[in-house]
Tab-separated table of C-alpha atoms in Angstrom:
chain	number	residue	atom	x	y	z
A	1	PRO	CA	-2.625	19.335	0.521
A	2	GLU	CA	-3.801	21.589	3.568
A	3	GLU	CA	-1.248	18.893	5.735
A	4	VAL	CA	1.137	19.295	3.744
A	5	ASP	CA	1.577	22.771	3.128
A	6	LYS	CA	1.990	22.670	6.669
A	7	LEU	CA	4.565	20.274	7.328
A	8	VAL	CA	6.519	21.048	4.097
A	9	THR	CA	6.778	24.012	5.520
A	10	LEU	CA	7.689	23.475	9.113
A	11	LEU	CA	10.695	21.027	7.307
A	12	ALA	CA	11.882	22.869	5.198
A	13	ILE	CA	12.133	20.094	3.075
A	14	GLU	CA	12.560	21.230	-1.192
A	15	PRO	CA	10.827	19.105	-4.541
A	16	GLU	CA	12.749	17.484	-4.991
A	17	ASP	CA	14.188	15.310	-1.520
A	18	HIS	CA	13.339	11.969	-1.253
A	19	VAL	CA	10.590	12.102	1.722
A	20	LEU	CA	10.127	8.735	2.921
A	21	ASP	CA	6.202	7.927	4.541
A	22	CYS	CA	6.365	5.475	7.247
A	23	ALA	CA	2.817	4.043	7.131
A	24	CYS	CA	1.486	5.802	4.505
A	25	GLY	CA	-1.627	4.118	4.839
A	26	PRO	CA	-4.130	4.266	1.777
A	27	GLY	CA	-1.352	7.363	0.757
A	28	ARG	CA	-3.019	10.762	1.297
A	29	HIS	CA	0.123	12.060	2.710
A	30	SER	CA	3.070	10.181	-0.069
A	31	LEU	CA	0.414	10.920	-3.201
A	32	GLU	CA	0.280	14.922	-2.476
A	33	LEU	CA	3.965	15.020	-1.953
A	34	ALA	CA	4.754	13.748	-4.764
A	35	ARG	CA	2.232	15.634	-6.310
A	36	ARG	CA	4.176	18.203	-5.805
A	37	GLY	CA	7.768	17.088	-7.129
A	38	PHE	CA	9.359	15.257	-3.616
A	39	GLN	CA	10.081	11.980	-4.300
A	40	VAL	CA	8.324	8.999	-2.110
A	41	THR	CA	8.262	5.974	-1.023
A	42	GLY	CA	5.636	5.314	1.464
A	43	ILE	CA	5.578	2.264	3.381
A	44	ASP	CA	2.819	0.324	5.298
A	45	ARG	CA	1.328	-3.666	6.386
A	46	THR	CA	-2.009	-3.826	4.702
A	47	LEU	CA	-1.241	-4.660	0.704
A	48	SER	CA	-4.905	-2.969	0.285
A	49	TYR	CA	-3.799	0.527	1.258
A	50	LEU	CA	-0.544	-0.080	-0.899
A	51	SER	CA	-2.573	-1.447	-3.550
A	52	SER	CA	-4.643	1.957	-3.888
A	53	ALA	CA	-1.420	3.926	-3.582
A	54	ARG	CA	0.023	2.036	-6.031
A	55	GLN	CA	-2.130	3.184	-8.800
A	56	ARG	CA	-3.828	6.117	-7.988
A	57	ALA	CA	0.200	7.320	-8.797
A	58	ILE	CA	0.232	5.410	-12.165
A	59	ALA	CA	-2.858	6.715	-12.799
A	60	GLU	CA	-1.625	10.596	-11.966
A	61	GLY	CA	2.039	9.490	-13.144
A	62	LEU	CA	4.037	10.503	-10.230
A	63	THR	CA	7.260	9.613	-8.640
A	64	ALA	CA	6.262	7.699	-5.327
A	65	GLU	CA	6.878	4.125	-4.289
A	66	PHE	CA	5.200	1.868	-1.939
A	67	PHE	CA	6.120	-0.855	-0.105
A	68	LEU	CA	4.303	-3.595	2.264
A	69	GLU	CA	6.690	-3.800	5.757
A	70	ASP	CA	7.018	-4.848	8.725
A	71	ILE	CA	8.302	-1.071	10.507
A	72	ARG	CA	9.897	-1.996	12.908
A	73	HIS	CA	12.639	-3.938	10.149
A	74	PHE	CA	12.598	-1.078	7.627
A	75	SER	CA	16.193	0.236	7.325
A	76	ARG	CA	17.344	1.988	3.975
A	77	PRO	CA	20.652	3.703	5.821
A	78	ASN	CA	21.362	7.236	4.146
A	79	ALA	CA	18.462	6.864	1.792
A	80	PHE	CA	16.167	10.521	3.093
A	81	ALA	CA	15.802	13.608	3.338
A	82	ALA	CA	12.905	13.072	5.941
A	83	ALA	CA	10.453	11.226	7.362
A	84	ILE	CA	6.831	11.483	8.400
A	85	SER	CA	4.808	9.942	10.663
A	86	MET	CA	1.406	11.046	10.475
A	87	TYR	CA	-1.975	10.732	12.319
A	88	THR	CA	-0.674	8.646	15.594
A	89	SER	CA	1.040	5.497	13.689
A	90	PHE	CA	3.807	5.160	16.347
A	91	GLY	CA	3.165	3.257	19.364
A	92	TYR	CA	1.938	0.013	18.755
A	93	PHE	CA	4.317	-2.405	18.907
A	94	ASP	CA	3.678	-3.779	23.108
A	95	ASP	CA	7.596	-4.288	23.349
A	96	PRO	CA	8.832	-0.843	23.734
A	97	ALA	CA	11.866	-2.356	22.716
A	98	GLU	CA	9.934	-1.948	19.147
A	99	ASN	CA	9.110	1.376	18.866
A	100	ARG	CA	12.355	2.401	19.762
A	101	GLN	CA	13.799	-0.200	17.141
A	102	VAL	CA	11.125	2.062	14.651
A	103	LEU	CA	12.511	5.587	15.641
A	104	LEU	CA	16.238	3.404	15.514
A	105	ASN	CA	15.242	2.324	12.317
A	106	LEU	CA	13.829	5.700	10.913
A	107	TYR	CA	17.347	7.825	12.349
A	108	GLN	CA	19.690	4.641	10.242
A	109	SER	CA	17.458	5.865	6.712
A	110	LEU	CA	17.434	9.430	7.221
A	111	LYS	CA	21.139	11.307	5.753
A	112	ASP	CA	23.311	13.174	7.805
A	113	GLY	CA	21.028	16.951	8.662
A	114	GLY	CA	17.696	14.937	7.666
A	115	VAL	CA	14.585	15.724	9.124
A	116	LEU	CA	11.877	13.234	10.633
A	117	LEU	CA	8.322	14.761	11.871
A	118	LEU	CA	6.004	12.043	14.355
A	119	GLU	CA	2.353	13.405	14.765
A	120	LEU	CA	0.332	12.255	17.510
A	121	SER	CA	-2.458	12.623	19.646
A	122	GLY	CA	-0.106	13.115	23.042
A	123	LYS	CA	-0.841	12.955	26.088
A	124	GLU	CA	-1.560	15.922	27.669
A	125	ILE	CA	-4.403	16.318	24.896
A	126	ILE	CA	-5.827	13.209	25.737
A	127	ALA	CA	-5.895	13.632	29.215
A	128	ARG	CA	-7.051	17.254	28.296
A	129	ASP	CA	-10.144	16.351	26.275
A	130	PHE	CA	-11.246	12.461	27.145
A	131	GLN	CA	-14.302	10.998	26.386
A	132	THR	CA	-14.804	7.315	27.082
A	133	ARG	CA	-17.204	6.905	23.776
A	134	ASP	CA	-18.401	8.808	21.035
A	135	TRP	CA	-19.371	8.033	17.686
A	136	LEU	CA	-19.883	8.710	13.555
A	137	GLU	CA	-21.259	8.883	11.198
A	138	ARG	CA	-20.220	8.746	7.091
A	139	ASP	CA	-22.082	7.935	3.596
A	140	GLY	CA	-24.467	5.982	6.080
A	141	VAL	CA	-21.561	4.106	7.915
A	142	PHE	CA	-21.440	4.434	12.031
A	143	MET	CA	-18.276	3.866	13.587
A	144	LEU	CA	-18.986	3.944	17.094
A	145	GLU	CA	-15.271	4.442	19.535
A	146	GLU	CA	-15.139	3.192	22.921
A	147	ARG	CA	-11.742	4.593	24.623
A	148	THR	CA	-9.968	3.318	28.099
A	149	VAL	CA	-6.462	4.818	29.694
A	150	VAL	CA	-4.637	1.362	31.344
A	151	ALA	CA	-1.367	0.404	32.358
A	152	ASP	CA	-1.085	3.462	34.778
A	153	TRP	CA	-1.453	6.253	31.308
A	154	THR	CA	0.717	4.867	29.725
A	155	ARG	CA	-1.649	3.435	27.271
A	156	MET	CA	-4.952	3.096	24.835
A	157	GLU	CA	-7.364	0.569	24.579
A	158	ASN	CA	-9.490	1.317	21.647
A	159	ARG	CA	-12.796	-0.589	20.564
A	160	TRP	CA	-14.355	-0.036	17.249
A	161	ILE	CA	-17.154	-1.037	16.000
A	162	VAL	CA	-18.412	-0.425	12.326
A	163	VAL	CA	-22.153	-1.144	10.836
A	164	ASN	CA	-22.022	-0.763	7.404
A	165	GLN	CA	-25.581	-1.799	6.010
A	166	GLY	CA	-26.194	-3.777	8.884
A	167	GLU	CA	-22.797	-5.588	8.731
A	168	ILE	CA	-21.160	-5.392	11.964
A	169	ASN	CA	-17.412	-5.222	12.263
A	170	GLU	CA	-15.167	-4.813	15.567
A	171	PHE	CA	-11.929	-4.094	15.955
A	172	ARG	CA	-10.016	-3.539	18.868
A	173	ILE	CA	-5.833	-1.716	18.964
A	174	THR	CA	-3.894	-0.510	22.007
A	175	HIS	CA	-1.611	1.770	21.519
A	176	TRP	CA	1.095	3.780	23.531
A	177	LEU	CA	0.799	7.152	25.066
A	178	TYR	CA	3.661	9.742	25.312
A	179	SER	CA	4.134	12.721	26.573
A	180	ALA	CA	6.228	15.994	24.912
A	181	GLY	CA	8.495	15.039	27.600
A	182	GLU	CA	9.197	11.251	27.334
A	183	LEU	CA	8.442	11.690	23.465
A	184	LYS	CA	11.486	13.387	23.382
A	185	ALA	CA	13.335	11.310	25.606
A	186	LEU	CA	13.570	8.455	23.546
A	187	LEU	CA	14.112	10.449	20.225
A	188	SER	CA	17.269	11.967	22.472
A	189	GLU	CA	17.948	8.390	23.403
A	190	CYS	CA	17.790	6.806	19.565
A	191	GLY	CA	20.080	9.689	18.496
A	192	PHE	CA	17.837	12.725	17.348
A	193	GLN	CA	19.226	15.996	17.941
A	194	ARG	CA	17.077	19.845	18.064
A	195	ILE	CA	14.462	17.868	19.015
A	196	ALA	CA	11.327	20.495	18.690
A	197	ILE	CA	7.997	20.063	20.046
A	198	TYR	CA	5.424	22.116	18.819
A	199	GLY	CA	1.147	22.032	19.280
A	200	ASP	CA	0.543	22.279	16.049
A	201	LEU	CA	1.651	21.495	12.309
A	202	ALA	CA	1.621	24.935	11.436
A	203	GLY	CA	4.383	25.232	14.768
A	204	ALA	CA	2.392	26.194	17.053
A	205	ALA	CA	3.629	26.337	20.665
A	206	TYR	CA	3.068	22.805	22.736
A	207	ASP	CA	0.697	24.407	25.133
A	208	GLN	CA	-3.034	24.286	26.677
A	209	GLU	CA	-4.363	24.619	23.295
A	210	ALA	CA	-2.477	22.467	21.672
A	211	LYS	CA	-4.251	20.583	18.280
A	212	ARG	CA	-1.419	17.319	18.697
A	213	LEU	CA	1.517	16.815	19.634
A	214	VAL	CA	4.468	16.855	16.463
A	215	ALA	CA	7.486	15.903	17.286
A	216	VAL	CA	10.776	16.830	14.655
A	217	GLY	CA	14.349	15.514	15.245
A	218	TYR	CA	17.373	16.490	13.183
A	219	LYS	CA	20.472	13.567	12.345
């Protein structure tokens, strides 16, 4: 709810506006937006997340729809007042042209005057706070994370090990690292205008105290 409070204010969107949540996961932000009267479409590649989000939307009687989609191909021209991509959900395709295509799809899917918000961990923040390894524990589940910067600080390789009741699962994920300037230039190349960069969802400056890289661009 706190994050949605901030992004609604930052984007100046109004209830009943149609919002696209790109890589919505289990619908944390989608469902909260729907509770506030927004029309919401969530897309993701993970069916179990979408099923959970749909069930919660139905149980609460919310105006929200969720679709299994590949964000490289999804486009609904001139349909949305706003689109959001939260928690570093952008930049996972090996080919940079495919990441660019995602932004082109989002641009096409916005109405004239529509707004896109990307919220991710910026390269400057990662460099400032970098840790090779850390771990966390929640409800008896342990997660170990190992990170390696590669390709001249353009990409990050992540190795996650999850230990749950003696069962061990390992995942490897690689994503691109974007500085504020690089992301702003990419958005501009894809047609976005009036691009603003912030250090958090409250609209703080992107400076040495920044917590996240938040990019807002208008069609």
